[in-house]
Coordinates of C-alpha atoms and ligand atoms in Angstrom, one line a residue:
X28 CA -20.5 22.1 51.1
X29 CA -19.4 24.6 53.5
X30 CA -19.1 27.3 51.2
X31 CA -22.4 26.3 49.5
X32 CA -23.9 26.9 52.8
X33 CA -22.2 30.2 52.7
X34 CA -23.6 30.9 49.6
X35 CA -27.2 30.6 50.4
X36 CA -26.7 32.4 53.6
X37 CA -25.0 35.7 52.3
X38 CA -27.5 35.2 49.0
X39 CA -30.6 35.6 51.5
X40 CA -28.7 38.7 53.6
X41 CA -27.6 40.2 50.4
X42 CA -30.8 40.6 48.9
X43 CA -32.6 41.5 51.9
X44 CA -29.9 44.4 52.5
X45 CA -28.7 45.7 49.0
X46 CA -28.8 43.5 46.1
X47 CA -25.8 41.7 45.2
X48 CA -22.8 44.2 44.6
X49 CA -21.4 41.3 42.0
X50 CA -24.0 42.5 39.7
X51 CA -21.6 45.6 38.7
X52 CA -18.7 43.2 37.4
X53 CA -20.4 42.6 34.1
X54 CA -21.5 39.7 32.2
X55 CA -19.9 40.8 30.1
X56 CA -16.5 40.3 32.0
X57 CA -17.1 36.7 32.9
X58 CA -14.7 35.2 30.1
X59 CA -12.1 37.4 31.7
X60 CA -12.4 35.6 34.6
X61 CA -11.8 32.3 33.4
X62 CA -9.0 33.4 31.1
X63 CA -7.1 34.4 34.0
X64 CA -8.0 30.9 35.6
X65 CA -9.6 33.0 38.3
X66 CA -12.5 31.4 38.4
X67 CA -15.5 34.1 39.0
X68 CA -18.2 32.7 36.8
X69 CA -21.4 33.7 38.0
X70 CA -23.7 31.4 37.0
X71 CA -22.2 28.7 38.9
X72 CA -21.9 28.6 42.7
X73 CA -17.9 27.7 42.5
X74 CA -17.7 30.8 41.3
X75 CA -18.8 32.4 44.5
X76 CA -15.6 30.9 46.4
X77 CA -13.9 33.7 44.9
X78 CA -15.8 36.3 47.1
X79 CA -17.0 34.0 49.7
X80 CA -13.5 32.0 50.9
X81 CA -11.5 34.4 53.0
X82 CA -9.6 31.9 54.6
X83 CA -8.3 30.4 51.1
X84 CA -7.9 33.5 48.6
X85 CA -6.5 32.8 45.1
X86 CA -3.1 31.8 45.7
X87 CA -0.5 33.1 44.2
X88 CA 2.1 32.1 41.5
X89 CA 5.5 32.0 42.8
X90 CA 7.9 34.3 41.2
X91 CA 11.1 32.3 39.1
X92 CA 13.4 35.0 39.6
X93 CA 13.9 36.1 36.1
X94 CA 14.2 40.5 36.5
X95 CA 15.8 42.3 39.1
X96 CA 13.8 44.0 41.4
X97 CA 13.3 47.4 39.9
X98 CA 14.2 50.4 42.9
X99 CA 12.2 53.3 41.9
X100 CA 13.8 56.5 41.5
X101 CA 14.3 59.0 44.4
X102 CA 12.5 62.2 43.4
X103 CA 14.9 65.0 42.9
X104 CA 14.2 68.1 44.9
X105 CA 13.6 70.7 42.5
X106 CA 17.2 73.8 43.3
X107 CA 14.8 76.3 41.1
X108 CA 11.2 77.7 40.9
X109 CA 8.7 77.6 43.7
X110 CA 7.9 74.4 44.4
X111 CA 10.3 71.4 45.8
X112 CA 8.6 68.5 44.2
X113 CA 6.1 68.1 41.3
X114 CA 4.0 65.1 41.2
X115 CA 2.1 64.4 37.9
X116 CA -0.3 61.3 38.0
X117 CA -0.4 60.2 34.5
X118 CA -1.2 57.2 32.2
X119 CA 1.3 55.0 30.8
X120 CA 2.5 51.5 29.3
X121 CA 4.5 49.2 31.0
X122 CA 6.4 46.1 29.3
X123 CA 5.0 43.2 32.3
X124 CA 4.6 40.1 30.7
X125 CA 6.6 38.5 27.8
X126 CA 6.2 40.2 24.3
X127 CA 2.5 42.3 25.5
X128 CA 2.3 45.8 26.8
X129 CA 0.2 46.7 29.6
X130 CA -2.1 50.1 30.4
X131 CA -1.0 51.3 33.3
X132 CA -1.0 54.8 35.6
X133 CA 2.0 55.7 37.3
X134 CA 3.3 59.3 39.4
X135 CA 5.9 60.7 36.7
X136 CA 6.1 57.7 34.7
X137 CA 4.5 55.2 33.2
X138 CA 3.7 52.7 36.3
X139 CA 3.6 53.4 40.3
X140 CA 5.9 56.3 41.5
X141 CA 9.3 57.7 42.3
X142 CA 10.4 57.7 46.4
X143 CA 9.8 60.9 47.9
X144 CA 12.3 61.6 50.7
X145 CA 11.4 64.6 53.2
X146 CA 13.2 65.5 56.2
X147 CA 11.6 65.9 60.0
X148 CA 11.5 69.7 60.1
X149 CA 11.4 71.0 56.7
X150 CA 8.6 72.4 54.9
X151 CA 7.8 71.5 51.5
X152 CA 6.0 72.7 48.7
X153 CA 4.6 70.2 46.1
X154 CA 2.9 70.7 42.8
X155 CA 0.4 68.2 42.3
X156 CA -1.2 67.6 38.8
X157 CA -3.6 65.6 37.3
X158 CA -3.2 64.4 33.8
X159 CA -5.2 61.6 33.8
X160 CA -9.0 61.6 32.2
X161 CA -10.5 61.3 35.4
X162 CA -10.1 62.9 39.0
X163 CA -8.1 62.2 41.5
X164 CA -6.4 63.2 44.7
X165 CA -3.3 63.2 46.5
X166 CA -3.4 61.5 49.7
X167 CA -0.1 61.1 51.6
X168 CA -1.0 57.8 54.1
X169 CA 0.5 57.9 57.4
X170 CA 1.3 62.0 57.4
X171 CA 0.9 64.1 59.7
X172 CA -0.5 67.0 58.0
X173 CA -3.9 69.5 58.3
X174 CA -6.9 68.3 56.9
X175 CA -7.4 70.4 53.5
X176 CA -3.5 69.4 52.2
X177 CA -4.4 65.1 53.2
X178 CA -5.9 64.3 50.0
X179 CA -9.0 62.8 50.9
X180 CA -12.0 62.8 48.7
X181 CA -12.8 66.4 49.4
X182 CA -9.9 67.3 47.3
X183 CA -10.4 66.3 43.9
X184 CA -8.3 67.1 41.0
X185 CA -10.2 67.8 37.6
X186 CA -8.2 66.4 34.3
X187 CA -5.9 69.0 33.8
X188 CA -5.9 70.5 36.8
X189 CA -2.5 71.2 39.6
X190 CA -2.5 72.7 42.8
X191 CA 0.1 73.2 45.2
X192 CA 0.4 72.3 48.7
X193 CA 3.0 73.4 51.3
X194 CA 3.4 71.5 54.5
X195 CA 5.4 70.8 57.2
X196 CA 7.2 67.7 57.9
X197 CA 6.7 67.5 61.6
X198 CA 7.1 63.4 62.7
X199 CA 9.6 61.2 63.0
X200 CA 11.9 58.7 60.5
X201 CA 9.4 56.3 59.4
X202 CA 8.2 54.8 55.7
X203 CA 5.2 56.7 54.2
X204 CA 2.9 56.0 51.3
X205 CA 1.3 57.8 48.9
X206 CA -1.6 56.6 46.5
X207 CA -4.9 58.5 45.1
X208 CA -8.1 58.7 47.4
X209 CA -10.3 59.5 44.5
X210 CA -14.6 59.3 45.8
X211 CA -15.5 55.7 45.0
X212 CA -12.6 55.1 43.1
X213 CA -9.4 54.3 44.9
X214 CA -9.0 51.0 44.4
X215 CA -9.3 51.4 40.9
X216 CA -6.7 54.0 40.6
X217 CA -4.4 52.2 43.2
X218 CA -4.8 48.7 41.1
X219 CA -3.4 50.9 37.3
X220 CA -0.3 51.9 39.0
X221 CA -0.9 55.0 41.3
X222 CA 1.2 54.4 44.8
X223 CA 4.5 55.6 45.7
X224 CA 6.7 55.7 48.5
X225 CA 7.0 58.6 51.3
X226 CA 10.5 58.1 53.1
X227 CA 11.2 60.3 56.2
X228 CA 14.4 60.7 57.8
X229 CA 15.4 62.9 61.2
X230 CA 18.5 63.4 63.1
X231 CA 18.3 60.4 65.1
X232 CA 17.9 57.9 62.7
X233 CA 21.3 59.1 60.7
X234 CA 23.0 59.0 63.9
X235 CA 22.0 54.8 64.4
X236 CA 23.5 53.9 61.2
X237 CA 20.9 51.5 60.0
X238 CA 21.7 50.2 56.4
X239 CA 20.5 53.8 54.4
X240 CA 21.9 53.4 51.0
X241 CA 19.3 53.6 48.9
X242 CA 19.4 50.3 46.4
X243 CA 22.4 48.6 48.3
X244 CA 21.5 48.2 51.5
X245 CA 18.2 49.5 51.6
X246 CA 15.8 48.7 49.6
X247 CA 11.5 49.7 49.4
X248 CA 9.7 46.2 48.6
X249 CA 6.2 47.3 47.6
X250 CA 3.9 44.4 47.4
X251 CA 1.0 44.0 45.0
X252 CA -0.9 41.5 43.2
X253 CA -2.6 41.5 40.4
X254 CA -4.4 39.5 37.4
X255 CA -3.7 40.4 33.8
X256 CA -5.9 39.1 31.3
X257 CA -5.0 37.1 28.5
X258 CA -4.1 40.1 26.0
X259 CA -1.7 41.0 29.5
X260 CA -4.0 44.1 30.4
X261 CA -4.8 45.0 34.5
X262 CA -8.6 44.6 34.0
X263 CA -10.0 46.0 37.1
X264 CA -13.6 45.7 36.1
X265 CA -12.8 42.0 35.1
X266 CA -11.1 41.1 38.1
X267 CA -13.2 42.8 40.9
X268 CA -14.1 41.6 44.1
X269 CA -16.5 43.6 46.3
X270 CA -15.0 41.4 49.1
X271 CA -11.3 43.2 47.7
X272 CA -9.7 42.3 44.4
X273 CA -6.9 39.7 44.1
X274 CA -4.5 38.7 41.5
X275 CA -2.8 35.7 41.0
X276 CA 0.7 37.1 40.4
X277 CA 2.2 39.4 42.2
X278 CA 4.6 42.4 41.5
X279 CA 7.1 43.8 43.7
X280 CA 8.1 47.6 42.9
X281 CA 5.8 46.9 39.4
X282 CA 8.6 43.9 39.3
X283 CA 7.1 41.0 37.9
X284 CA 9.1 37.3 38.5
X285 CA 11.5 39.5 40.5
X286 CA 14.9 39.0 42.3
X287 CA 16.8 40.7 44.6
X288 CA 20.6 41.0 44.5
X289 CA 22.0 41.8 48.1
X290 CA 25.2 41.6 49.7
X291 CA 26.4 40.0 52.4
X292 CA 25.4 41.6 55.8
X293 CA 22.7 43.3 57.2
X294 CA 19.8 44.6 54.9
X295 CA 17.1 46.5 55.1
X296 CA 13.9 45.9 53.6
X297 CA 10.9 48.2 53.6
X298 CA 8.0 46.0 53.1
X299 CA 4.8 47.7 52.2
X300 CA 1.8 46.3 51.6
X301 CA 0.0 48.2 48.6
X302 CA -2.4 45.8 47.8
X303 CA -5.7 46.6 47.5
X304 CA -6.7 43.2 49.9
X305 CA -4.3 40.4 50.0
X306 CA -2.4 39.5 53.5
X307 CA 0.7 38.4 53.0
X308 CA 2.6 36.7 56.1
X309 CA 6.2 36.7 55.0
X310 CA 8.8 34.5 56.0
X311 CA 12.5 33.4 54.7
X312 CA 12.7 30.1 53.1
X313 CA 15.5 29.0 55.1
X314 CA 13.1 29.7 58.2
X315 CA 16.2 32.2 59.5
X316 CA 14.6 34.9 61.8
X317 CA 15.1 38.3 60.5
X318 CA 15.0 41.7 62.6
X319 CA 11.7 43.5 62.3
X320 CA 13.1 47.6 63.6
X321 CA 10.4 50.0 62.4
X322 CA 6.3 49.7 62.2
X323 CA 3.9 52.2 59.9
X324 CA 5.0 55.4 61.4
X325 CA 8.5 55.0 63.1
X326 CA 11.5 53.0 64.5
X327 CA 10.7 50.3 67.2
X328 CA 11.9 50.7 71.0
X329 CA 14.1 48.1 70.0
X330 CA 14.7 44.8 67.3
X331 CA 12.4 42.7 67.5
X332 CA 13.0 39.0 66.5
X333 CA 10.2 37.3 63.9
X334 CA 10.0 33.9 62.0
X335 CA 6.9 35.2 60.2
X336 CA 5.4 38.7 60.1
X337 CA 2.2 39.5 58.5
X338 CA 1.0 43.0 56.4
X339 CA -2.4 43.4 55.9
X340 CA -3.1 46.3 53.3
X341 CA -1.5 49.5 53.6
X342 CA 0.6 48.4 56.6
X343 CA 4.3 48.8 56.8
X344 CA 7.1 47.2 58.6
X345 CA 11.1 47.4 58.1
X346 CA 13.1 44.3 58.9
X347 CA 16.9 43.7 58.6
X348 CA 18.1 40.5 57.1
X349 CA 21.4 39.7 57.7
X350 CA 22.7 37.8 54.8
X351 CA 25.9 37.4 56.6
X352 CA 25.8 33.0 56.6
X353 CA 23.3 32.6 53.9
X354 CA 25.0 32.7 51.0
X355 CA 25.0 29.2 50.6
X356 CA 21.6 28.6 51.3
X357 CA 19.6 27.0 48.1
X358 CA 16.7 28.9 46.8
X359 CA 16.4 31.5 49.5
X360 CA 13.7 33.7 49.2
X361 CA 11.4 35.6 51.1
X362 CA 7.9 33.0 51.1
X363 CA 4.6 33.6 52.5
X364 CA 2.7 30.9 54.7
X365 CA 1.7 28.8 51.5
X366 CA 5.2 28.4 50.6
X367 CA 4.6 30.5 47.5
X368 CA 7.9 32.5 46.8
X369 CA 7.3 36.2 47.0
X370 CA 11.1 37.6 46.3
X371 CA 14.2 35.1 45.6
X372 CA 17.7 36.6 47.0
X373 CA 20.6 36.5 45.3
X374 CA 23.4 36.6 47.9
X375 CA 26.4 38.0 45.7
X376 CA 30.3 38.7 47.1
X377 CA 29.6 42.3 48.2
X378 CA 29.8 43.3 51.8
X379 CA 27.8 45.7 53.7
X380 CA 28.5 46.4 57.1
X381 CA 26.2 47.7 59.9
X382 CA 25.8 46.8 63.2
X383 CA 22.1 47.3 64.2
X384 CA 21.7 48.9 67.8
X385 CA 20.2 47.4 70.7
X386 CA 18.3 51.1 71.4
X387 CA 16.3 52.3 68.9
X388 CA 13.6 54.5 69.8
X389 CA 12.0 56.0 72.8
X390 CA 8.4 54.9 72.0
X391 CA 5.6 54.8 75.3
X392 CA 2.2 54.5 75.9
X393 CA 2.0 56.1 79.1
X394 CA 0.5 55.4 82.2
X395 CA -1.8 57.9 81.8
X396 CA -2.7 57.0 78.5
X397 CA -3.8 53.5 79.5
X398 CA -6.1 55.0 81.8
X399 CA -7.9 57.2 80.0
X400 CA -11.8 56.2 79.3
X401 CA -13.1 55.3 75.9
X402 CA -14.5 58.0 74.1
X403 CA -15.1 56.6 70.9
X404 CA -16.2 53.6 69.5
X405 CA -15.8 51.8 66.2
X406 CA -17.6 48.7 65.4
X407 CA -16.4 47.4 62.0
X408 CA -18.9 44.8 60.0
X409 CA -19.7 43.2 56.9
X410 CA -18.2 41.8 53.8
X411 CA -18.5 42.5 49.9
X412 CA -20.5 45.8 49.9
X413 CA -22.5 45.0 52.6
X414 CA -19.7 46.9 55.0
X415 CA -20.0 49.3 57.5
X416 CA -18.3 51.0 60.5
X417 CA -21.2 51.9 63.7
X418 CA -24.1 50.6 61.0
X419 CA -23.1 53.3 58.9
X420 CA -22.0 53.9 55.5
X421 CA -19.5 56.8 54.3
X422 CA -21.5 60.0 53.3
X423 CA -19.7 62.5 52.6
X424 CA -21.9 65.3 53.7
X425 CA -21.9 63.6 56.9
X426 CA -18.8 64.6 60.2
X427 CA -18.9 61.0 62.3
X428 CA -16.8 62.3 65.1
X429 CA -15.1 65.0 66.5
X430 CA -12.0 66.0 68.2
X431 CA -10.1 69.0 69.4
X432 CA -6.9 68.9 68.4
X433 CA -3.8 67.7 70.3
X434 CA -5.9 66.4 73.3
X435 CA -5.6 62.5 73.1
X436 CA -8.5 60.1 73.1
X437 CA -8.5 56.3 73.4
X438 CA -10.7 54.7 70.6
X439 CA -12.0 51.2 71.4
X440 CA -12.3 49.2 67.7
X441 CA -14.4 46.2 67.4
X442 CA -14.5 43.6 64.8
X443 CA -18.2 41.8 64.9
X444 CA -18.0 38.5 63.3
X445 CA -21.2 38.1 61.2
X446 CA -22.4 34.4 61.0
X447 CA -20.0 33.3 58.6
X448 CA -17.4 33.8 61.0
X449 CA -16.2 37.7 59.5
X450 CA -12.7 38.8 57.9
X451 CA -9.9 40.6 58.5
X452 CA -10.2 44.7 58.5
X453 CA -7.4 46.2 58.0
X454 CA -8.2 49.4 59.6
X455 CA -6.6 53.4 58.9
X456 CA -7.1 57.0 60.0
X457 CA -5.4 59.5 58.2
X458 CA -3.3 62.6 59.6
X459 CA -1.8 61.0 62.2
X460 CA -0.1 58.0 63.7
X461 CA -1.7 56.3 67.4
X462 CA -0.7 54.0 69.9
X463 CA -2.2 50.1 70.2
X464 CA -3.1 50.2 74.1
X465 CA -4.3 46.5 74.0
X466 CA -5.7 44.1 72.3
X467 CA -8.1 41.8 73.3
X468 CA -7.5 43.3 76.4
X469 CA -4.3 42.0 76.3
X470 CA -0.5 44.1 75.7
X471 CA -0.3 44.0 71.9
X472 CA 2.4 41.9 70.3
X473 CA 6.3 43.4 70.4
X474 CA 6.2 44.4 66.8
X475 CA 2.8 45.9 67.4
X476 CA 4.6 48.8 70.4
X477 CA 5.3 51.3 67.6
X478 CA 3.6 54.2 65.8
X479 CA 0.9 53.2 63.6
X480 CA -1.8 54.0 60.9
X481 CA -2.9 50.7 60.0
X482 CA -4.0 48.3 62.7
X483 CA -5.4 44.8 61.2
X484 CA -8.8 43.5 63.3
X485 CA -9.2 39.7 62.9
X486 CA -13.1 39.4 63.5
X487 CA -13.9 39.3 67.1
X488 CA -11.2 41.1 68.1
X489 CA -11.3 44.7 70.6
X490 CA -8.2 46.9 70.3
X491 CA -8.0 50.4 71.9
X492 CA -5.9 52.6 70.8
X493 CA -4.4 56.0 72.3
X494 CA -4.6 58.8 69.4
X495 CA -4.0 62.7 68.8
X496 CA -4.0 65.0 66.2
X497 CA -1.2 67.7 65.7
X498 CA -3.5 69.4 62.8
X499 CA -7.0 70.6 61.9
X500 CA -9.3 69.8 59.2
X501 CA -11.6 66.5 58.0
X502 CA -9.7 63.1 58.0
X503 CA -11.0 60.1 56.7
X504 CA -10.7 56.6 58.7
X505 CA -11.8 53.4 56.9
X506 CA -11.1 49.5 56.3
X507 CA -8.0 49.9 53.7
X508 CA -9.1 46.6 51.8
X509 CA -9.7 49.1 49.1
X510 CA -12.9 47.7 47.6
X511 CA -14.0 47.8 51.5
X512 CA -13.4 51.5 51.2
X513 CA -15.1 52.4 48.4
X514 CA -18.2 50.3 49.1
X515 CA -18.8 52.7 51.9
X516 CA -16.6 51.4 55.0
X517 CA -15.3 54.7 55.7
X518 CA -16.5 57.6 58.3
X519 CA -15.1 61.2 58.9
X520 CA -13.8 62.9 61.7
X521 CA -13.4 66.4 62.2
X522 CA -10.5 68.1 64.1
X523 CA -10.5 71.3 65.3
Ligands
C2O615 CU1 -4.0 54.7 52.4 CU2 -7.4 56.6 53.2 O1 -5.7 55.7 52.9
CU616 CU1 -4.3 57.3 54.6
CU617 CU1 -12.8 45.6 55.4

């Protein structure tokens, strides 16, 4: 009943504002829907649960452990030539489900991409091509970097065509994304296979010995879902959602029905989430609190204990589990809060052994900084394609804000709840990381006193946040539920 009354509601605002976004899914894909037992029918009102129900998305299958996690490749630093890295975005077919191949894109390969480790203080060179049919860009999410080398839409890539870009790597250790940033057409390109993994060490994260080897005792957990239809393709078009597309299963590294082999000791884990708009809020099975010790941009001041963390898209965070004591434990996995089991651990006889210090970082918002005025302010609002940030939609003829460069600014972002109650917004800025001053007027949680891209707005919520940037150019900042993004929740700001 509740969600009829929805219905009618949104129906009335949605035809007074823009016509019904749903219309671009396609009749024509409505037996997708049901094959994948997602059930988006349009002529009935169920169907609208799908888009309308923020609070109960389409739940995911739990994954039975069959294949070990896949750990993407480190990309090796070219010793030759004039360029360090090349990074080809490319179609390809990937083996997913049992006996059916699926159409995928992928960064050197046929699905998702290869880790790309830079070091704080080296510059790099990197060829970027595009052999897909279609543009693209190269964005690198969370970078510090100058405007016309961030990969935003202003930067696309014809089929066929490369360019180089040269940077420096300038900020500290943290975990980094990349994924494509494509005009109206990210979340397409993000949902086939295009993300990868941006790792960035310095000097004083080798000298804290956190568990570093690659695959042993550290490991990138890139979390997606998805929905495959019944021939096993990733049908976008089929399984759109203006309000941000789900799936019912989910892959980890492009790891369907994964499991991870760890030893006993402390691991690390690099969660990202890379999905285009689920939430996951992780937890261990054996309700064991784990050691959250870096956020999207950089270590914490110092461990911070959780029973239950929660990612909203595109954010990061690194936690240590210490498997030390749970090798006995039945069925231990990492869960999410519906129970559903994300990532089952096998606890074999190896041994790692790192102690995890009590000092990790020298992270402040200073006392100036929380006294600063609000200069700018960012009221997100909406749902399905009916999104804005300050009443606006993204143009991209149109500079939103300015700001001169290194002089810090405290940005005040609201979350207006429209009468339905509102969603979470998941909001970025690229070229930079900030500082959460508050929240609600409040100190922000532990794990939240780090640098960050991503800050996630429940609807009602006020956060300021303290933020600089190193470099010039354009830089996008937007809701990263992808289809959010694309439907226009995005504005510009120039630095200079
Ligand atoms: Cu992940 Cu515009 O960014
Ligand atoms: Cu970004
Ligand atoms: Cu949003």
């Amino acid at each position: 009943m509740k969600s009829l009354m929805k219905w009618l509601i949104l129906a009335v605002i949605s035809s007074l504002i823009a016509g019904c976004s749903m219309s671009s899914t396609g009749e024509e894909s409505t037996d997708k829907h049901s094959e994948n037992g997602m059930n988006h029918d349009m002529s009935g009102m169920d169907g609208m649960d799908g888009h309308m129900d923020h609070d109960n998305p389409l739940p995911l299958k739990d994954s039975n452990g069959f294949n070990e996690l896949a750990v993407s490749p480190l990309l090796e630093k070219n010793t030759a030539g004039d360029v360090d890295y090349t990074l080809t975005a490319q179609k390809g077919n990937q083996l997913l489900l049992e006996g059916q191949t699926t159409e995928t894109y992928g960064y050197n390969g046929d699905f998702l991409g290869p880790v790309l480790k830079l070091r704080q203080g080296e510059t790099v060179r990197i060829k970027t091509v595009n052999a897909l049919d279609e543009d693209t860009t190269f964005h690198w999410h969370g970078l510090d970097v100058p405007g016309d080398v961030d990969g935003g839409p202003h930067n696309p890539l014809k089929p066929g065509e490369e360019r180089i870009i040269e940077f420096n790597v300038t900020q500290e250790a943290a975990t980094l994304w990349f994924h494509p940033h494509p005009h109206g057409k990210t979340s397409e390109q993000v949902y086939k296979g295009l993300a990868g993994l941006l790792y960035i060490e310095d000097e004083h994260s080798d000298s804290l010995n956190l568990p570093s080897d690659y695959g042993i005792n550290d490991f990138p957990v890139l979390l997606q879902d998805r929905a495959f239809t019944k021939t096993g393709e990733l049908n976008y078009e089929a399984a759109y959602n203006s309000d941000g597309t789900l799936g019912d299963r989910l892959l980890v590294n492009g790891t369907l029905d994964p499991k991870l082999s760890v030893p006993q000791g402390k691991v690390r884990l690099r969660l990202v989430n890379g999905s285009n708009a689920r939430n996951y809020t992780v937890a261990l099975s054996s309700g064991d609190s784990f050691q959250q010790i870096a956020t999207d941009g950089g270590l914490l001041n110092e461990p911070v204990a959780m029973d239950t963390l929660k990612l909203t898209p595109a954010e990061r965070a690194e936690i240590i589990i210490d498997f030390d004591g749970l090798q006995d434990v039945e069925n231990l996995s990492l869960v999410d809060d519906q129970g559903t089991i994300l990532l089952p651990f096998a606890v074999n006889d190896g041994q790692t052994s790192s102690e995890i210090p009590a000092k990790l970082n020298s992270f402040e918002v200073t006392g100036e900084e929380r006294n600063l005025p609000v200069t700018k302010r960012l009221e997100l609002f909406g749902m399905m394609d009916m999104v804005t940030i300050n009443g606006k939609k993204f143009d991209m003829n149109r500079i939103d804000m300015t700001q001169k460069v290194g002089e810090t600014e405290v940005w005040e972002l609201t979350n207006k709840p429209d009468p339905m109650g509102g969603m979470i917004h998941p909001f970025h800025i690229h070229g930079t990381q900030f500082k959460v001053i508050s929240v609600n007027g409040k100190e922000p949680d532990d794990n939240l006193k780090g640098w960050k891209d991503t800050v996630a707005l429940e609807p009602g919520d006020r956060v300021k946040i303290a933020i600089s940037f190193k470099n010039k150019g354009v830089y996008m900042y937007h809701c990263h539920i992808l289809e959010h993004e694309d439907n226009g929740m995005m504005g510009q700001i120039e630095v200079n």
